[in-house]
Coordinates of C-alpha atoms in Angstrom, one line a residue:
X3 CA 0.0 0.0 0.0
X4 CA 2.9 2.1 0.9
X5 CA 4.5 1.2 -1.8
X6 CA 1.6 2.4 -4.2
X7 CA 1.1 5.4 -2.7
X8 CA 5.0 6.4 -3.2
X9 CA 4.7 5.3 -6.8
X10 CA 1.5 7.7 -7.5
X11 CA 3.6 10.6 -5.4
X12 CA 6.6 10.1 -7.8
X13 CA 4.2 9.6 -11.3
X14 CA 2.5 12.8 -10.1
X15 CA 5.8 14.9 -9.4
X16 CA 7.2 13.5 -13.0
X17 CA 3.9 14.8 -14.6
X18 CA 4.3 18.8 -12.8
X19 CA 6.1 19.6 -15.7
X20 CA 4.0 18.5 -18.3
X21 CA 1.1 20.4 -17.0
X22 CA 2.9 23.6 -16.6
X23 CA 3.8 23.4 -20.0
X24 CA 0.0 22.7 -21.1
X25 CA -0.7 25.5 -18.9
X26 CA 1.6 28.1 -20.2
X27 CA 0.3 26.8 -23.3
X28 CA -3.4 27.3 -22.5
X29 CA -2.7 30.6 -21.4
X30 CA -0.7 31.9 -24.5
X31 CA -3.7 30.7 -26.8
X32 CA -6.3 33.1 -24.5
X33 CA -3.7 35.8 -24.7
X34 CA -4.1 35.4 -28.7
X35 CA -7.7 35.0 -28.7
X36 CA -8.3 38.3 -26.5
X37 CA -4.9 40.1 -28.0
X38 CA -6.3 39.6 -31.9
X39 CA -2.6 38.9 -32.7
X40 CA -1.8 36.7 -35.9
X41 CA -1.5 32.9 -34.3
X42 CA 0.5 31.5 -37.6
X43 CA 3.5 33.8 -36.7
X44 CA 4.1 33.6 -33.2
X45 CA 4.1 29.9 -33.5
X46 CA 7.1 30.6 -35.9
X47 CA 8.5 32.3 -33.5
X48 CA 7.9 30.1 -30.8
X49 CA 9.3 27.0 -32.7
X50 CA 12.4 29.7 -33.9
X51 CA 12.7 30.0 -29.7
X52 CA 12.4 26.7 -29.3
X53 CA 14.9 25.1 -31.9
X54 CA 18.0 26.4 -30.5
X55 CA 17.5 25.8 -26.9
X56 CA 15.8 22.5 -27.4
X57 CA 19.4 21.3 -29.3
X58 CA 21.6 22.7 -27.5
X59 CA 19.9 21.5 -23.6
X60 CA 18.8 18.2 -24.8
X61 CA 22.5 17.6 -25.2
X62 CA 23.3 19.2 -22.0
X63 CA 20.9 16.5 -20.2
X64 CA 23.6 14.1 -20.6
X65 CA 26.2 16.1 -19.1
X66 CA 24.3 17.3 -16.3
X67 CA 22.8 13.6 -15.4
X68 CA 26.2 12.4 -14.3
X69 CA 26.7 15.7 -12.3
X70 CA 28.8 18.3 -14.3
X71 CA 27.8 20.9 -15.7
X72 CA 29.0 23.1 -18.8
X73 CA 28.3 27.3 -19.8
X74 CA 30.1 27.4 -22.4
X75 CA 28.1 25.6 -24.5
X76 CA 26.3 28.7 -25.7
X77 CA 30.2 30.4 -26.9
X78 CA 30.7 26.8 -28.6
X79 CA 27.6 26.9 -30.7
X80 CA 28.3 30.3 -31.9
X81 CA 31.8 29.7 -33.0
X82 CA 30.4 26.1 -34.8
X83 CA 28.2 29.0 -36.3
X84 CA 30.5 31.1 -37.6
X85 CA 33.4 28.9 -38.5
X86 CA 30.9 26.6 -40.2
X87 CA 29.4 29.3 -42.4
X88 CA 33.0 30.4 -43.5
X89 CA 33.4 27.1 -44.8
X90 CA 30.6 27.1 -46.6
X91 CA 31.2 30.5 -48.2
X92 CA 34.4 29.0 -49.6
X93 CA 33.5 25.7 -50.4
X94 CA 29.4 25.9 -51.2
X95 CA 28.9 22.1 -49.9
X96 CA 26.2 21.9 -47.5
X97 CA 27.2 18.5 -46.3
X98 CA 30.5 19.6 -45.4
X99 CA 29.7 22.8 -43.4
X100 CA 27.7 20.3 -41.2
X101 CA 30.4 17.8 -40.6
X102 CA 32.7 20.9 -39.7
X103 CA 30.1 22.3 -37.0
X104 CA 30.2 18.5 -35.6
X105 CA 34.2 18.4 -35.7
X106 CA 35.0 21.6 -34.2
X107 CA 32.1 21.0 -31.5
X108 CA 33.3 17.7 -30.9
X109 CA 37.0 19.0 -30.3
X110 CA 35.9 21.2 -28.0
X111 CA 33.7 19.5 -26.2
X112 CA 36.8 16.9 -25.6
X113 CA 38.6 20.0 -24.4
X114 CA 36.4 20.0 -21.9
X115 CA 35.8 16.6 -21.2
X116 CA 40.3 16.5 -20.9
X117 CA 40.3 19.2 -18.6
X118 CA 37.5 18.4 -16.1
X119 CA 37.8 14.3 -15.6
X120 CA 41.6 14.2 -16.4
X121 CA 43.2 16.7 -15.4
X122 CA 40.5 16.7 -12.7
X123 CA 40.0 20.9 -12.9
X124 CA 36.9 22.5 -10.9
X125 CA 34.4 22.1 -13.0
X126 CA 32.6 25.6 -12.6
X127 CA 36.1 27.5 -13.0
X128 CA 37.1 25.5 -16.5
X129 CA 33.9 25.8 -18.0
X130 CA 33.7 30.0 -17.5
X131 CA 37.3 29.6 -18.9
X132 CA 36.4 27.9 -21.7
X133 CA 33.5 30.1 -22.1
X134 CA 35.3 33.3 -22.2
X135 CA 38.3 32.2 -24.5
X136 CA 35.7 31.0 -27.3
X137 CA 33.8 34.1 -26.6
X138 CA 36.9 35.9 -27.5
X139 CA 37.6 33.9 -30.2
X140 CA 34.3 34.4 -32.3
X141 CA 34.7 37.9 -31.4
X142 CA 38.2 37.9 -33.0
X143 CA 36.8 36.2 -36.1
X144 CA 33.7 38.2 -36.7
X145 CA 34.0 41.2 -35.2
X146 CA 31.3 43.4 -35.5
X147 CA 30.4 42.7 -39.1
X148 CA 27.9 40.4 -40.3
X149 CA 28.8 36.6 -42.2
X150 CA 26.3 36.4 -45.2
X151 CA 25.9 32.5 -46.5
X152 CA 26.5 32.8 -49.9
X153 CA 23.0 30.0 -50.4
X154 CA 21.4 32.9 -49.5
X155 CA 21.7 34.6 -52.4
X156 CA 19.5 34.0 -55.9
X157 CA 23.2 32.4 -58.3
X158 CA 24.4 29.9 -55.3
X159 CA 23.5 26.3 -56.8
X160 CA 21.8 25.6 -53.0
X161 CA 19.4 28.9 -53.4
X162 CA 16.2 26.7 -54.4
X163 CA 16.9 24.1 -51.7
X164 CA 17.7 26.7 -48.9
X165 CA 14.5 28.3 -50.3
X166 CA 12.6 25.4 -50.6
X167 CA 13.5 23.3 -47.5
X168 CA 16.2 24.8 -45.4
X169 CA 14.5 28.1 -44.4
X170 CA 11.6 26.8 -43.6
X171 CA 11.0 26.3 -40.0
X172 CA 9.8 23.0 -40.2
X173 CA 12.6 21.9 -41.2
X174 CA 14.5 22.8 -38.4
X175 CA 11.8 21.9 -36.0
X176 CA 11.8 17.8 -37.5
X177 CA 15.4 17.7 -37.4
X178 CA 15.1 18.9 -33.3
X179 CA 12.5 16.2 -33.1
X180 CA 15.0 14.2 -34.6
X181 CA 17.6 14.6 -32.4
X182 CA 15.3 14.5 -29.2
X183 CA 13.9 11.4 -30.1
X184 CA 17.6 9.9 -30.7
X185 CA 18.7 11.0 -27.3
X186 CA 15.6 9.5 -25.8
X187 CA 16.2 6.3 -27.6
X188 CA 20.2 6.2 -26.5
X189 CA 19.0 7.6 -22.7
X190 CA 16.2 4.9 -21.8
X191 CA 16.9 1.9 -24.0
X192 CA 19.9 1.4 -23.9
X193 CA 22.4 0.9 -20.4
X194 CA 23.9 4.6 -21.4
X195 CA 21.2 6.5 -19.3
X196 CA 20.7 4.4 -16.6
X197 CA 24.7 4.4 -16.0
X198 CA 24.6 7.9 -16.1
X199 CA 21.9 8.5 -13.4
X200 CA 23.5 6.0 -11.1
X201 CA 26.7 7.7 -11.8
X202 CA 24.9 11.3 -11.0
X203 CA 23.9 9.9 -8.2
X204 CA 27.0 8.7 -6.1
X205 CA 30.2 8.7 -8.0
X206 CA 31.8 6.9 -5.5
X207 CA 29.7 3.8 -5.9
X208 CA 29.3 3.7 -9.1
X209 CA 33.0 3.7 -9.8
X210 CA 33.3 0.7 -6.9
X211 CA 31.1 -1.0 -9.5
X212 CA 33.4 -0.9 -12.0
X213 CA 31.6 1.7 -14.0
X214 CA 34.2 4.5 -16.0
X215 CA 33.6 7.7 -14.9
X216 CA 35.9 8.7 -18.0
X217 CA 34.0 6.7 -20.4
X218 CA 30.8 8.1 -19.2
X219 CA 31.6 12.0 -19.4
X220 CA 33.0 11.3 -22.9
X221 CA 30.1 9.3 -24.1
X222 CA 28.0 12.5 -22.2
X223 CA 30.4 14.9 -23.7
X224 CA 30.2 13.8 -27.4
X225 CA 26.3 14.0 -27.2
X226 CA 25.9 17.4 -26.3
X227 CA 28.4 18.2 -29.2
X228 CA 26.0 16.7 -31.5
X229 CA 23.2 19.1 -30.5
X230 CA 26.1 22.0 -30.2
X231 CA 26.5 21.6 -34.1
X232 CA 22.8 20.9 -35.2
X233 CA 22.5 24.1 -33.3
X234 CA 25.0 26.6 -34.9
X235 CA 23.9 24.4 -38.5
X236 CA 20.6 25.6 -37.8
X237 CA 21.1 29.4 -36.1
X238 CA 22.1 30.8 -39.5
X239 CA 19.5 29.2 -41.1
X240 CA 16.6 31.6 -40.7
X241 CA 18.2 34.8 -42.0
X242 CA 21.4 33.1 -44.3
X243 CA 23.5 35.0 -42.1
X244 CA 25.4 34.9 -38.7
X245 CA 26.4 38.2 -35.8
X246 CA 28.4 37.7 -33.0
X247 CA 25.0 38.0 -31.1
X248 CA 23.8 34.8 -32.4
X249 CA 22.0 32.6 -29.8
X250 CA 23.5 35.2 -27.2
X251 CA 21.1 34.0 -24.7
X252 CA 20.9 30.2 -25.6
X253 CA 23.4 29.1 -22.4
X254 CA 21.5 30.4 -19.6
X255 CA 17.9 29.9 -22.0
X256 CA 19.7 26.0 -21.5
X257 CA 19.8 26.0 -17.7
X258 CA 16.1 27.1 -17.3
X259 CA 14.7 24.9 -20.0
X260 CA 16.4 22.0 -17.8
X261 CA 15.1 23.4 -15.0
X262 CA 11.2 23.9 -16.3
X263 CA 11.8 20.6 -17.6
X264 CA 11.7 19.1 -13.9
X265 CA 15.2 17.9 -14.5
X266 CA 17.8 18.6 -11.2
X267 CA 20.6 20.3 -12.7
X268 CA 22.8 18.1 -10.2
X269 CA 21.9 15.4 -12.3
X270 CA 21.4 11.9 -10.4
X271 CA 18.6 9.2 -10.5
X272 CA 15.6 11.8 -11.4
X273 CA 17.6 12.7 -14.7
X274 CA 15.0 13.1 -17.6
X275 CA 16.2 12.7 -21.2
X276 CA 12.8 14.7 -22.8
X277 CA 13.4 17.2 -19.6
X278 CA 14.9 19.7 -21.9
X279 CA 12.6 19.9 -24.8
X280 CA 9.4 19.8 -22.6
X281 CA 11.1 22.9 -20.7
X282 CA 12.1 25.0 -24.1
X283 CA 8.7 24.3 -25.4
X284 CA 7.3 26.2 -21.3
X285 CA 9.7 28.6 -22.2
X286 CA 8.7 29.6 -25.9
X287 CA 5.2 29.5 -25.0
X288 CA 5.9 31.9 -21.8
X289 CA 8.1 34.2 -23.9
X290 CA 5.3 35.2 -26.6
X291 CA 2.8 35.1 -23.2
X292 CA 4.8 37.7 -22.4
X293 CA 4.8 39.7 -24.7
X294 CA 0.9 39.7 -25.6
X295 CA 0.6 40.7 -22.4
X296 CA 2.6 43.6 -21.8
X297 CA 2.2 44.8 -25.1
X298 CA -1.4 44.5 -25.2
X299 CA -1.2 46.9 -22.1
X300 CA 0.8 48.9 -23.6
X301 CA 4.2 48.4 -22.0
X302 CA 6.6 48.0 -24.9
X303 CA 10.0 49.3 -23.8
X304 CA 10.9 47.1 -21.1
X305 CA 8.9 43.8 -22.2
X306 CA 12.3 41.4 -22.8
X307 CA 13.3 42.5 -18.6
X308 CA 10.3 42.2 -17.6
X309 CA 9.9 38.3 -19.0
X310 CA 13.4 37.4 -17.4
X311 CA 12.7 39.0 -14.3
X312 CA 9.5 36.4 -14.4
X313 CA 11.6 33.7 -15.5
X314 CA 13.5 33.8 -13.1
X315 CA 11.1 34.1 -10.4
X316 CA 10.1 31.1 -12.4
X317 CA 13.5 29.2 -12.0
X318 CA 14.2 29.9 -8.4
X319 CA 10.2 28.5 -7.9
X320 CA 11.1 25.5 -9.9
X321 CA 14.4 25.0 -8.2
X322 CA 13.1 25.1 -4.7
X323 CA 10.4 22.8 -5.3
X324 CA 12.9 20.3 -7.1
X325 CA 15.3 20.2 -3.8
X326 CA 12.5 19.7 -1.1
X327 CA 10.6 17.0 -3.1
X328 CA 14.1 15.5 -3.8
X329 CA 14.6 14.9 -0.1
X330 CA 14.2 11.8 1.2
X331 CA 14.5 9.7 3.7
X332 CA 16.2 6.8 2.1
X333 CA 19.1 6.9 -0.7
X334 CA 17.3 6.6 -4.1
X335 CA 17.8 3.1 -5.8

């Protein structure tokens, strides 16, 4: 009976996030009907907010389930961005942009994955070191000017199918479902995610167990580097061009969409694999919430502080609520 009654406590908890999401959700679809606003493009919008965050946290969920944590994954997509659109400009292969977004987030993502598990460096300290050298190093490369893609414009022989296909935001939005339902596959059928968890959860016995805390964090590494790459691939999709402001806000956008997601950002047994892309979708929906609201009552200046400052009201809601359920009496199993 006990038992039971635990199980429909924890199936409950695991559902919170779902329903804020189909609240948020609810709510922005009153906010249309009453604002008058045109439905069709703030759900481009919303899947445009959606797509970058939803790559690069879904990626993130590995790293964070066995405990560690990365910020510069935000730099590291926007240096993929910009490195990978140079390529294209010189070479005008589609396929090989991609693969050089994947390469050079790869390589840094083993940076990473080096310096934290073997040369054992504070996590927090090497990852807003890494953040601020590839911060620096896109802003070395681009400057303040603007990349054009050259498939962008009417004479490149991949005009019709960026026209066709690759600006459309469908497009994008599959390929994130893609992705998503990959890393759900990988995370809960194979061993991958349940190693991870149980490694999130105590280190210490997990590596008595004979699990490899260095095989682990480079399987979790290489996974997020994935997502890293679809995300720069597809951030200079929408406008065939890239800024150094590209995806400016998509690390920290990452943390909260974990967090909405109902995912511990310590990682551990509660890790979710779909935590991320449940909690971009909260977040894209509460963004254009937002902004219906405050600028259907007239308050236009200050509408993108005025959603953070609710966000994170949001986040330290969320987070608080995630530590005292996570409180128990007996170590999780």
């Amino acid at each position: 009976m006990a038992y039971n009654k635990l199980l429909h406590k924890n199936t409950l908890n695991s559902l919170i996030p779902v329903f804020g999401l189909i609240a948020v959700a609810g709510l922005y679809f009153i906010s249309v009907a009453v604002t008058g606003y045109r439905l069709s493009i703030q759900m481009e919008v919303i899947i445009n907010n959606l797509i970058l965050v939803g790559f690069v946290a879904t990626g993130a969920s590995f790293i964070f389930a066995i405990g560690s944590f990365d910020l510069s994954l935000g730099a590291n997509m926007l240096l993929c961005a910009i490195v990978g659109s140079l390529v294209y400009n010189r070479t005008h292969s589609i396929p090989l942009m991609i693969l050089v977004c994947v390469g050079l987030a790869l390589f840094i993502s083993l940076v990473n994955y080096l310096l934290a598990t073997v040369f054992n460096l504070p996590v927090f300290i090497m990852t807003v070191a890494m953040m601020t050298v590839l911060s620096t190093i896109a802003s070395f490369i681009i400057g303040k000017d603007t990349i054009y893609l050259q498939f962008g414009i009417p004479s490149d022989p991949n005009f019709g199918l960026y026209r066709g296909v690759l600006s459309t935001v469908w497009f994008r939005f599959i390929l994130l479902s893609v992705y998503v339902l990959i890393c759900g596959f990988i995370f809960y059928l194979t061993g991958i995610g349940r190693k991870q968890k149980f490694y999130g959860g105590n280190p210490v016995c997990a590596t008595l167990t004979g699990l490899s805390s260095i095989t682990l964090s480079f399987i979790s590494f290489s996974m997020a580097s994935i997502g890293i790459a679809l995300a720069g691939f597809c951030a200079t999709l929408p406008s065939a061009s890239v800024t150094s402001a590209t995806g400016a806000s998509v690390g920290m956008n990452m943390l909260i969409a974990i967090v909405f997601g109902g995912m511990s950002v310590s990682g551990g047994p509660k890790s979710k694999a779909f935590a991320a892309f449940v909690g971009g979708c909260t977040m894209a929906f509460l963004d254009e919430l937002m902004f219906n609201i405050l600028k259907y009552s007239g308050i236009d200046g200050t509408t993108d502080h005025i959603t953070m400052i609710v966000k994170a009201v949001l986040f330290l809601t969320v987070v608080t609520v995630l530590n005292a359920s996570s409180r128990a009496k007996r170590l999780p199993r």
